[in-house]
Amino acid sequence: MFKKILIANRGEIACRVIKTARSLGIATVAVYSEADANARHVRLADEAVLIGPAAARESYLVGERIIEVARNTGAEAIHPGYGFLSENDEFAEACEKAGIVFIGPPASAIRAMGLKSASKALMEKAQVPLTPGYHGANQDPLFLASQAESIGYPVLIKASAGGGGKGMRRVDAAAEFAAALESCKREARNAFGDDDVLVEKYILQPRHIEIQVFGDTHGNCVYLFERDCSVQRRHQKVLEEAPAPGMTPERRAAMGQAAVEAARAVGYVGAGTVEFIATQDGGFYFMEMNTRLQVEHPVTEMITGLDLVEWQLRVASGEPLPLKQEQLEINGHAIEARIYAEDPDRGFLPSTGRLVHLLPPPESDHVRVDTGVEQGDEITPHYDPMISKLIVWGADRREALARMRQALAQYRVVGVSSNVDFLARLVAVPSFANAQLDTGLIEREQARLFPPAGDVPADIWLLATLAELLRERRLAEKKAAQSADPNSPWRALDGWRLNGRSGRQLVFRLGDAVQEVGIEFVPGGHRLTVGGLQVVARGSLGVDSELQAQLGERRLRAAVVASSERRHVFFDGRSWPLSLVDTLHVGGAGEEVEGGLRAPMPGRVIALAVQPGAIVEKGAPLLVLEAMKMEHTISAPRKGVVKAFHFAPGDQVSDGAELVDFEGAD
Ligand code: ADP
Ligand code: ADP
Ligand code: MG
């Protein structure tokens, strides 16, 4: 076994490899870019070496530099992780030339599986089932059209050199074929400098089922069963699970055997994945082989009880596979969810920033969190915005699903947008819960996955308010403790009356919903007023912003995390990123306001708090303005009627602009 290895990657996979290496007594060398100087993988490794600037092209993709670091540090082998250099045959070859073990398949196997049409030709020879189609050399448009005709519509045109879904065109009728072919070729030419295409049967409602294979240098090759990765968005996996629901032992053996044939056909060594497209009635066809460790490999580890990185290290150091096919068994069910810093409501736009608060669910034998970041770390725009992979195990799918729901409900991310709430809705969608899987699931379930914002439950405003009051009290207590003067005003712990009044309000906002909460100090707590609802609230704040709340007769557990003006309420398995709004009484108490309320400074209108025509009390919030990076509420100067707003949310306003047509009541 190796004494020291280098990990040519970053993030969760680098951390995960370091963990296994350490458990085997192997020293680790991390490499990092300038953007990753304090990254978790750098903190975890025994040694770490800076290899270049943030851009992957100038750091994680510079093979020579990485090999040089391996040489200088005495690392005997390089683990490439996934992405970056993991499927680069030239890098694998360069490692070999430098006398360093590449922990992966031989360069020749990577090359053989690199091109779609060539790999299909190889697979055909190895009698691996292929999607009916044409992947030959004849590129004459009329010939290809006749092939499409005999395959039968709908068909899929793919770029031979393709990847990432680029160039792919679904064609439903002969009349559309020529135009689709032309546009596929154009895209392929631009993206890959190669416009050869293949044409295949378009499978309706397909499932993505892949087989984990493992080969060694002694001629052994086994399959470690399947993973179902059908839940995708834009051909990107979102949830993965093992085993595949509905899989029969016969089909598992047939797919496993086909995958092993595929691997053997290219002299495969190490961990690899053969991806199949599967029909609803059980048919399956070779799609491509990923010649590396897969992001979703943990679900296989959870159901087999094996450590695939350990297997990779053993195989790469020349040992035979630890187990034979007949010794491998499936135990229970595992599901993985990819936790990303992204905004599902804005087309899954990646989100960057500091992870101000990051609390994953507690790990156990059944819950695993693979991550490359901790609270306080930053999600930068340079790399994949993955926060972690959350993997759960259950004795069966139902139990695994229940654990996934619970774990997602516990997951708290503040500082960047995340897909946690989206994933929670996704695992609760009946078609997923009932395992009616196909690659169109997310598309089809739009209505459930992106429900209209809806009303914010009153509890949320109440919890945010209570947390705020408790936070104020904690601050007051701290100041009192620090103050030597026994008569200091900070010692007056009924600090709620700091502003000299016994009644006050806090204003919160979520999107364009603005809510005022009235607060009165009562013995042992506060009477809070939200709309027509009044409730006496008391409670305590614990570590990690945990809130124990008593609202009237009810006891609730929540967390309210403050980050600048944000007050993230986590409650009932969901989160509400409220803002605490700084109130600004325009015009001042008692001052006559003729006609309109004016903007106190240039800014942007972000929300209207009432409808035009509303009759409001003095101090009621009317409109929220964002100015100088702060939010300000424009409130009613006295009792009156809001006749009209002169701006809509999103509008920019200049200093002094008239905002509201307000008529005071006598
Ligand atoms: P696939 O989706 O191709 O079947 P995986 O689900 O295993 O494979 O995901 C691998 C993908 O993740 C890569 O194709 C790449 O886009 C992305 N990726 C790989 N490595 C990294 C990395 N270190 N950092 C960020 N993103 C990565
Ligand atoms: P790429 O290399 O661009 O990722 P793949 O051939 O691996 O291309 O296919 C990517 C995705 O496209 C699959 O996961 C599947 O969702 C869809 N797909 C591929 N082939 C077919 C097909 N014949 N019929 C229907 N969908 C397909
Ligand atoms: Mg693919």
mmCIF file of N, CA, C and O and ligand atoms in Angstrom, residues 116 120 131 156 158 162-166 168 200-204 206 208 232 235 275 277 287-288 439, ligand 2:
data_model
loop_
_atom_site.group_PDB
_atom_site.id
_atom_site.type_symbol
_atom_site.label_atom_id
_atom_site.label_comp_id
_atom_site.label_asym_id
_atom_site.label_seq_id
_atom_site.Cartn_x
_atom_site.Cartn_y
_atom_site.Cartn_z
ATOM 1 N N LYS A 116 -18.328 9.267 -28.083
ATOM 2 C CA LYS A 116 -19.603 8.556 -28.062
ATOM 3 C C LYS A 116 -19.738 7.489 -29.146
ATOM 4 O O LYS A 116 -20.083 6.347 -28.850
ATOM 5 N N LYS A 120 -19.523 3.401 -28.664
ATOM 6 C CA LYS A 120 -20.690 2.572 -29.004
ATOM 7 C C LYS A 120 -20.303 1.440 -29.945
ATOM 8 O O LYS A 120 -20.802 0.310 -29.814
ATOM 9 N N THR A 131 -28.851 1.617 -27.552
ATOM 10 C CA THR A 131 -30.090 2.215 -28.039
ATOM 11 C C THR A 131 -30.133 1.990 -29.542
ATOM 12 O O THR A 131 -29.137 2.248 -30.221
ATOM 13 N N LEU A 156 -33.279 10.888 -31.461
ATOM 14 C CA LEU A 156 -32.406 11.874 -30.828
ATOM 15 C C LEU A 156 -31.140 11.974 -31.677
ATOM 16 O O LEU A 156 -30.526 10.955 -31.988
ATOM 17 N N LYS A 158 -27.376 13.205 -31.645
ATOM 18 C CA LYS A 158 -26.346 13.600 -30.666
ATOM 19 C C LYS A 158 -25.043 13.882 -31.390
ATOM 20 O O LYS A 158 -24.731 13.234 -32.382
ATOM 21 N N GLY A 162 -19.821 14.836 -28.317
ATOM 22 C CA GLY A 162 -20.594 15.632 -27.360
ATOM 23 C C GLY A 162 -20.384 15.326 -25.897
ATOM 24 O O GLY A 162 -19.715 14.376 -25.512
ATOM 25 N N GLY A 163 -20.969 16.184 -25.113
ATOM 26 C CA GLY A 163 -20.957 16.086 -23.654
ATOM 27 C C GLY A 163 -21.815 17.205 -23.123
ATOM 28 O O GLY A 163 -22.083 18.178 -23.848
ATOM 29 N N GLY A 164 -22.267 17.050 -21.900
ATOM 30 C CA GLY A 164 -23.060 18.103 -21.259
ATOM 31 C C GLY A 164 -24.347 18.432 -22.001
ATOM 32 O O GLY A 164 -24.858 19.537 -21.899
ATOM 33 N N GLY A 165 -24.860 17.457 -22.744
ATOM 34 C CA GLY A 165 -26.130 17.667 -23.434
ATOM 35 C C GLY A 165 -26.036 18.573 -24.656
ATOM 36 O O GLY A 165 -27.040 18.846 -25.314
ATOM 37 N N LYS A 166 -24.833 19.040 -24.997
ATOM 38 C CA LYS A 166 -24.679 19.991 -26.107
ATOM 39 C C LYS A 166 -24.931 19.326 -27.461
ATOM 40 O O LYS A 166 -24.453 18.238 -27.720
ATOM 41 N N MET A 168 -27.540 18.031 -28.591
ATOM 42 C CA MET A 168 -28.619 17.035 -28.576
ATOM 43 C C MET A 168 -29.918 17.627 -29.098
ATOM 44 O O MET A 168 -30.348 18.680 -28.655
ATOM 45 N N GLU A 200 -30.213 8.185 -32.682
ATOM 46 C CA GLU A 200 -30.738 7.019 -31.972
ATOM 47 C C GLU A 200 -32.185 7.199 -31.580
ATOM 48 O O GLU A 200 -32.735 8.296 -31.648
ATOM 49 N N LYS A 201 -32.784 6.110 -31.212
ATOM 50 C CA LYS A 201 -34.174 6.102 -30.783
ATOM 51 C C LYS A 201 -34.319 7.003 -29.564
ATOM 52 O O LYS A 201 -33.513 6.922 -28.632
ATOM 53 N N TYR A 202 -35.318 7.866 -29.573
ATOM 54 C CA TYR A 202 -35.576 8.660 -28.379
ATOM 55 C C TYR A 202 -36.446 7.823 -27.448
ATOM 56 O O TYR A 202 -37.562 7.433 -27.801
ATOM 57 N N ILE A 203 -35.922 7.543 -26.280
ATOM 58 C CA ILE A 203 -36.655 6.706 -25.325
ATOM 59 C C ILE A 203 -37.632 7.588 -24.557
ATOM 60 O O ILE A 203 -37.251 8.613 -23.995
ATOM 61 N N LEU A 204 -38.904 7.186 -24.535
ATOM 62 C CA LEU A 204 -39.902 7.985 -23.833
ATOM 63 C C LEU A 204 -39.903 7.648 -22.355
ATOM 64 O O LEU A 204 -39.765 6.486 -21.974
ATOM 65 N N PRO A 206 -37.715 7.888 -19.950
ATOM 66 C CA PRO A 206 -36.634 6.972 -19.582
ATOM 67 C C PRO A 206 -36.194 7.138 -18.141
ATOM 68 O O PRO A 206 -36.446 8.165 -17.506
ATOM 69 N N HIS A 208 -32.621 6.841 -15.727
ATOM 70 C CA HIS A 208 -31.158 6.774 -15.774
ATOM 71 C C HIS A 208 -30.744 5.777 -14.689
ATOM 72 O O HIS A 208 -30.900 6.048 -13.505
ATOM 73 N N GLN A 232 -33.401 14.373 -12.398
ATOM 74 C CA GLN A 232 -32.404 15.280 -12.963
ATOM 75 C C GLN A 232 -33.067 16.603 -13.321
ATOM 76 O O GLN A 232 -34.259 16.672 -13.527
ATOM 77 N N HIS A 235 -30.393 17.510 -17.367
ATOM 78 C CA HIS A 235 -29.433 16.400 -17.465
ATOM 79 C C HIS A 235 -28.410 16.401 -16.338
ATOM 80 O O HIS A 235 -27.370 15.768 -16.436
ATOM 81 N N GLU A 275 -23.278 3.939 -17.564
ATOM 82 C CA GLU A 275 -24.606 4.563 -17.521
ATOM 83 C C GLU A 275 -25.509 3.947 -18.581
ATOM 84 O O GLU A 275 -25.118 3.824 -19.739
ATOM 85 N N ILE A 277 -29.573 3.944 -20.237
ATOM 86 C CA ILE A 277 -30.884 4.549 -20.263
ATOM 87 C C ILE A 277 -31.854 3.368 -20.232
ATOM 88 O O ILE A 277 -31.660 2.391 -20.947
ATOM 89 N N MET A 287 -25.354 3.963 -22.437
ATOM 90 C CA MET A 287 -25.331 5.379 -22.797
ATOM 91 C C MET A 287 -23.890 5.872 -22.846
ATOM 92 O O MET A 287 -23.438 6.363 -23.854
ATOM 93 N N GLU A 288 -23.169 5.731 -21.757
ATOM 94 C CA GLU A 288 -21.751 6.085 -21.741
ATOM 95 C C GLU A 288 -21.102 5.494 -20.502
ATOM 96 O O GLU A 288 -21.783 5.052 -19.583
ATOM 97 N N THR A 439 -36.782 10.669 -16.138
ATOM 98 C CA THR A 439 -35.957 11.878 -16.181
ATOM 99 C C THR A 439 -36.792 13.158 -16.301
ATOM 100 O O THR A 439 -36.264 14.247 -16.152
HETATM 101 P P1 ADP B 2 -23.926 13.752 -22.427
HETATM 102 O O1 ADP B 2 -22.608 13.137 -22.663
HETATM 103 O O2 ADP B 2 -24.115 15.006 -23.214
HETATM 104 O O3 ADP B 2 -24.246 13.852 -20.974
HETATM 105 P P2 ADP B 2 -25.573 11.339 -22.607
HETATM 106 O O4 ADP B 2 -25.606 10.464 -23.811
HETATM 107 O O5 ADP B 2 -24.847 10.824 -21.429
HETATM 108 O O6 ADP B 2 -25.005 12.748 -23.062
HETATM 109 O O7 ADP B 2 -27.083 11.679 -22.214
HETATM 110 C C1 ADP B 2 -27.399 12.677 -21.267
HETATM 111 C C2 ADP B 2 -28.873 12.594 -20.854
HETATM 112 O O8 ADP B 2 -29.736 12.747 -21.995
HETATM 113 C C3 ADP B 2 -29.309 11.283 -20.221
HETATM 114 O O9 ADP B 2 -29.064 11.237 -18.818
HETATM 115 C C4 ADP B 2 -30.779 11.238 -20.530
HETATM 116 O O10 ADP B 2 -31.497 12.026 -19.575
HETATM 117 C C5 ADP B 2 -30.873 11.904 -21.894
HETATM 118 N N1 ADP B 2 -30.831 10.921 -23.009
HETATM 119 C C6 ADP B 2 -29.733 10.422 -23.580
HETATM 120 N N2 ADP B 2 -30.030 9.544 -24.553
HETATM 121 C C7 ADP B 2 -31.365 9.488 -24.628
HETATM 122 C C8 ADP B 2 -32.297 8.768 -25.437
HETATM 123 N N3 ADP B 2 -31.905 7.931 -26.392
HETATM 124 N N4 ADP B 2 -33.615 8.955 -25.217
HETATM 125 C C9 ADP B 2 -34.027 9.814 -24.272
HETATM 126 N N5 ADP B 2 -33.210 10.524 -23.471
HETATM 127 C C10 ADP B 2 -31.890 10.377 -23.637
#
